[in-house]
PDB file of C-alpha atoms in Angstrom:
ATOM      1  CA  MET A   7     -17.193  -4.615 -48.818  1.00  0.00           C
ATOM      2  CA  ARG A   8     -19.287  -4.926 -45.722  1.00  0.00           C
ATOM      3  CA  ILE A   9     -18.226  -6.350 -42.422  1.00  0.00           C
ATOM      4  CA  ARG A  10     -20.693  -8.767 -40.931  1.00  0.00           C
ATOM      5  CA  PHE A  11     -20.642  -9.739 -37.233  1.00  0.00           C
ATOM      6  CA  ARG A  12     -22.075 -12.920 -36.077  1.00  0.00           C
ATOM      7  CA  LEU A  13     -23.425 -13.577 -32.564  1.00  0.00           C
ATOM      8  CA  ARG A  14     -20.497 -15.882 -31.839  1.00  0.00           C
ATOM      9  CA  THR A  15     -17.975 -13.102 -32.756  1.00  0.00           C
ATOM     10  CA  LEU A  16     -19.733 -10.611 -30.572  1.00  0.00           C
ATOM     11  CA  ILE A  17     -19.852 -12.927 -27.590  1.00  0.00           C
ATOM     12  CA  ALA A  18     -16.148 -13.847 -28.046  1.00  0.00           C
ATOM     13  CA  GLY A  19     -15.302 -10.142 -28.219  1.00  0.00           C
ATOM     14  CA  ILE A  20     -17.227  -9.415 -25.002  1.00  0.00           C
ATOM     15  CA  ILE A  21     -15.520 -12.203 -23.204  1.00  0.00           C
ATOM     16  CA  VAL A  22     -12.007 -11.028 -24.403  1.00  0.00           C
ATOM     17  CA  ALA A  23     -12.828  -7.443 -23.428  1.00  0.00           C
ATOM     18  CA  ALA A  24     -14.063  -8.590 -19.959  1.00  0.00           C
ATOM     19  CA  VAL A  25     -10.935 -10.630 -19.318  1.00  0.00           C
ATOM     20  CA  VAL A  26      -8.617  -7.740 -20.518  1.00  0.00           C
ATOM     21  CA  LEU A  27     -10.532  -5.292 -18.315  1.00  0.00           C
ATOM     22  CA  SER A  28     -10.524  -7.461 -15.215  1.00  0.00           C
ATOM     23  CA  LEU A  29      -6.662  -8.065 -15.553  1.00  0.00           C
ATOM     24  CA  MET A  30      -6.061  -4.338 -15.966  1.00  0.00           C
ATOM     25  CA  LEU A  31      -8.245  -3.550 -12.889  1.00  0.00           C
ATOM     26  CA  SER A  32      -6.474  -6.146 -10.787  1.00  0.00           C
ATOM     27  CA  TRP A  33      -3.072  -4.778 -11.806  1.00  0.00           C
ATOM     28  CA  TRP A  34      -4.169  -1.142 -11.035  1.00  0.00           C
ATOM     29  CA  THR A  35      -5.460  -1.998  -7.506  1.00  0.00           C
ATOM     30  CA  ARG A  36      -2.585  -4.364  -6.484  1.00  0.00           C
ATOM     31  CA  PRO A  37      -0.898  -3.339  -3.193  1.00  0.00           C
ATOM     32  CA  TYR A  38       2.548  -1.853  -3.165  1.00  0.00           C
ATOM     33  CA  ALA A  39       4.991  -0.892  -0.450  1.00  0.00           C
ATOM     34  CA  LEU A  40       6.714   2.334   0.418  1.00  0.00           C
ATOM     35  CA  THR A  41       9.858   1.887   2.600  1.00  0.00           C
ATOM     36  CA  GLY A  42      12.119   3.781   4.770  1.00  0.00           C
ATOM     37  CA  SER A  43      15.505   2.937   6.447  1.00  0.00           C
ATOM     38  CA  TYR A  44      17.686   3.992   9.335  1.00  0.00           C
ATOM     39  CA  ALA A  45      21.041   5.477   8.788  1.00  0.00           C
ATOM     40  CA  ASN A  46      22.704   2.101   9.436  1.00  0.00           C
ATOM     41  CA  GLY A  47      20.690   0.673   6.488  1.00  0.00           C
ATOM     42  CA  GLN A  48      18.258  -1.399   8.566  1.00  0.00           C
ATOM     43  CA  ARG A  49      14.620  -1.279   7.295  1.00  0.00           C
ATOM     44  CA  ALA A  50      12.771   1.229   9.502  1.00  0.00           C
ATOM     45  CA  TRP A  51       9.202   1.015   8.134  1.00  0.00           C
ATOM     46  CA  GLU A  52       6.977  -0.322   5.342  1.00  0.00           C
ATOM     47  CA  GLN A  53       3.723   1.263   4.424  1.00  0.00           C
ATOM     48  CA  TRP A  54       1.551  -0.857   2.173  1.00  0.00           C
ATOM     49  CA  GLU A  55      -0.950   1.020   0.053  1.00  0.00           C
ATOM     50  CA  GLN A  56      -3.146   0.378  -2.888  1.00  0.00           C
ATOM     51  CA  ARG A  57      -4.932   2.541  -5.466  1.00  0.00           C
ATOM     52  CA  THR A  58      -8.692   2.498  -5.887  1.00  0.00           C
ATOM     53  CA  LEU A  59     -10.626   2.770  -9.072  1.00  0.00           C
ATOM     54  CA  THR A  60     -11.277   6.404  -8.395  1.00  0.00           C
ATOM     55  CA  LEU A  61      -7.528   7.159  -8.207  1.00  0.00           C
ATOM     56  CA  GLU A  62      -7.448   7.470  -4.501  1.00  0.00           C
ATOM     57  CA  ILE A  63      -4.891   5.781  -2.181  1.00  0.00           C
ATOM     58  CA  GLN A  64      -5.899   3.522   0.580  1.00  0.00           C
ATOM     59  CA  HIS A  65      -3.561   2.551   3.343  1.00  0.00           C
ATOM     60  CA  VAL A  66      -3.571  -1.221   3.796  1.00  0.00           C
ATOM     61  CA  LYS A  67      -0.859  -1.985   6.391  1.00  0.00           C
ATOM     62  CA  THR A  68       2.006  -0.131   8.256  1.00  0.00           C
ATOM     63  CA  ILE A  69       4.905  -1.862   9.914  1.00  0.00           C
ATOM     64  CA  ARG A  70       7.763  -0.186  11.894  1.00  0.00           C
ATOM     65  CA  TRP A  71      10.934  -1.768  13.263  1.00  0.00           C
ATOM     66  CA  PHE A  72      13.403  -0.753  15.957  1.00  0.00           C
ATOM     67  CA  PRO A  73      16.966   0.138  14.734  1.00  0.00           C
ATOM     68  CA  ASP A  74      18.135  -3.474  15.755  1.00  0.00           C
ATOM     69  CA  GLY A  75      15.480  -5.017  13.441  1.00  0.00           C
ATOM     70  CA  THR A  76      12.921  -6.120  16.035  1.00  0.00           C
ATOM     71  CA  LEU A  77       9.270  -5.456  15.320  1.00  0.00           C
ATOM     72  CA  ALA A  78       8.030  -2.211  17.010  1.00  0.00           C
ATOM     73  CA  PHE A  79       4.566  -1.564  15.508  1.00  0.00           C
ATOM     74  CA  GLU A  80       2.042  -3.129  13.166  1.00  0.00           C
ATOM     75  CA  SER A  81      -1.267  -1.648  11.928  1.00  0.00           C
ATOM     76  CA  ARG A  82      -3.667  -3.281   9.578  1.00  0.00           C
ATOM     77  CA  PHE A  83      -6.367  -0.939   8.279  1.00  0.00           C
ATOM     78  CA  ALA A  84      -8.245  -3.497   6.445  1.00  0.00           C
ATOM     79  CA  LEU A  85      -8.975  -5.292   9.718  1.00  0.00           C
ATOM     80  CA  ASN A  86     -10.901  -2.543  11.512  1.00  0.00           C
ATOM     81  CA  GLY A  87      -7.713  -0.615  12.175  1.00  0.00           C
ATOM     82  CA  THR A  88      -6.062  -3.257  14.329  1.00  0.00           C
ATOM     83  CA  LYS A  89      -2.802  -1.735  15.964  1.00  0.00           C
ATOM     84  CA  THR A  90      -0.206  -3.815  17.830  1.00  0.00           C
ATOM     85  CA  TYR A  91       2.751  -2.309  19.660  1.00  0.00           C
ATOM     86  CA  TYR A  92       5.862  -4.242  20.637  1.00  0.00           C
ATOM     87  CA  ALA A  93       8.660  -3.656  23.159  1.00  0.00           C
ATOM     88  CA  PRO A  94      12.192  -4.120  22.015  1.00  0.00           C
ATOM     89  CA  ASN A  95      12.219  -7.602  23.640  1.00  0.00           C
ATOM     90  CA  GLY A  96       9.283  -8.672  21.498  1.00  0.00           C
ATOM     91  CA  ASP A  97       6.538  -8.484  24.101  1.00  0.00           C
ATOM     92  CA  ALA A  98       3.264  -6.782  23.055  1.00  0.00           C
ATOM     93  CA  VAL A  99       2.377  -3.631  24.774  1.00  0.00           C
ATOM     94  CA  ASP A 100      -1.258  -2.944  25.263  1.00  0.00           C
ATOM     95  CA  ASP A 101      -1.292   0.894  25.951  1.00  0.00           C
ATOM     96  CA  GLN A 102      -0.278   3.122  23.116  1.00  0.00           C
ATOM     97  CA  ARG A 103       0.713   5.910  25.389  1.00  0.00           C
ATOM     98  CA  GLU A 104       2.943   3.696  27.444  1.00  0.00           C
ATOM     99  CA  TRP A 105       4.640   2.406  24.194  1.00  0.00           C
ATOM    100  CA  ALA A 106       5.111   5.989  22.906  1.00  0.00           C
ATOM    101  CA  THR A 107       6.613   7.069  26.215  1.00  0.00           C
ATOM    102  CA  LYS A 108       9.030   4.092  26.629  1.00  0.00           C
ATOM    103  CA  TYR A 109       9.879   3.224  23.063  1.00  0.00           C
ATOM    104  CA  GLY A 110       8.609   5.805  20.688  1.00  0.00           C
ATOM    105  CA  GLY A 111      11.931   7.751  20.772  1.00  0.00           C
ATOM    106  CA  LEU A 112      13.796   4.696  19.578  1.00  0.00           C
ATOM    107  CA  ILE A 113      12.391   4.787  16.006  1.00  0.00           C
ATOM    108  CA  THR A 114      13.269   8.365  14.988  1.00  0.00           C
ATOM    109  CA  ASP A 115      15.841   9.445  12.434  1.00  0.00           C
ATOM    110  CA  THR A 116      14.551   7.556   9.386  1.00  0.00           C
ATOM    111  CA  LYS A 117      14.452   8.488   5.787  1.00  0.00           C
ATOM    112  CA  GLU A 118      12.343   7.309   2.914  1.00  0.00           C
ATOM    113  CA  ASP A 119      14.146   5.061   0.520  1.00  0.00           C
ATOM    114  CA  ALA A 120      15.083   6.524  -2.835  1.00  0.00           C
ATOM    115  CA  ASP A 121      13.337   3.771  -4.768  1.00  0.00           C
ATOM    116  CA  SER A 122      10.185   4.060  -2.544  1.00  0.00           C
ATOM    117  CA  VAL A 123       7.737   5.850  -4.890  1.00  0.00           C
ATOM    118  CA  GLY A 124       4.215   4.599  -5.455  1.00  0.00           C
ATOM    119  CA  PRO A 125       3.184   3.854  -8.965  1.00  0.00           C
ATOM    120  CA  PHE A 126       1.803   6.734 -11.005  1.00  0.00           C
ATOM    121  CA  LYS A 127       2.218   8.980  -7.915  1.00  0.00           C
ATOM    122  CA  ARG A 128       2.299  12.227  -9.891  1.00  0.00           C
ATOM    123  CA  LEU A 129      -0.964  11.279 -11.833  1.00  0.00           C
ATOM    124  CA  ILE A 130      -2.746  10.389  -8.538  1.00  0.00           C
ATOM    125  CA  TRP A 131      -1.546  13.694  -6.858  1.00  0.00           C
ATOM    126  CA  TRP A 132      -2.621  15.800  -9.869  1.00  0.00           C
ATOM    127  CA  TRP A 133      -6.031  13.949 -10.008  1.00  0.00           C
ATOM    128  CA  ASN A 134      -6.729  14.460  -6.269  1.00  0.00           C
ATOM    129  CA  GLY A 135      -5.528  18.156  -6.385  1.00  0.00           C
ATOM    130  CA  TRP A 136      -2.558  17.808  -4.081  1.00  0.00           C
TER     131      TRP A 136
END
């Protein structure tokens, strides 16, 4: 018995394979968040990352909060490394050194959350030789 492929079958197979591959790639490169908290349970930071097709990790965005829950710092790497610093009252601080001197000490003593592990972290570390 000989299997015969027709042109329609080949085209349909290529389309199905392309759709499956694009879904797998969009799943693989989706952003995910690593998180940390203060001792009082308040969220301290979020670091958004995504995997590349070459098994590297790209940082997308970092957000830090003061212990009372107000925004302290936001950095978006995708937008030319935009960094914004905030005072505890919510006002933006233009100078990074001024912010670090006045408010940087308020965001210490954090720990990474137990469930804060990037997907396939060990595979990526092994691949990149870490």
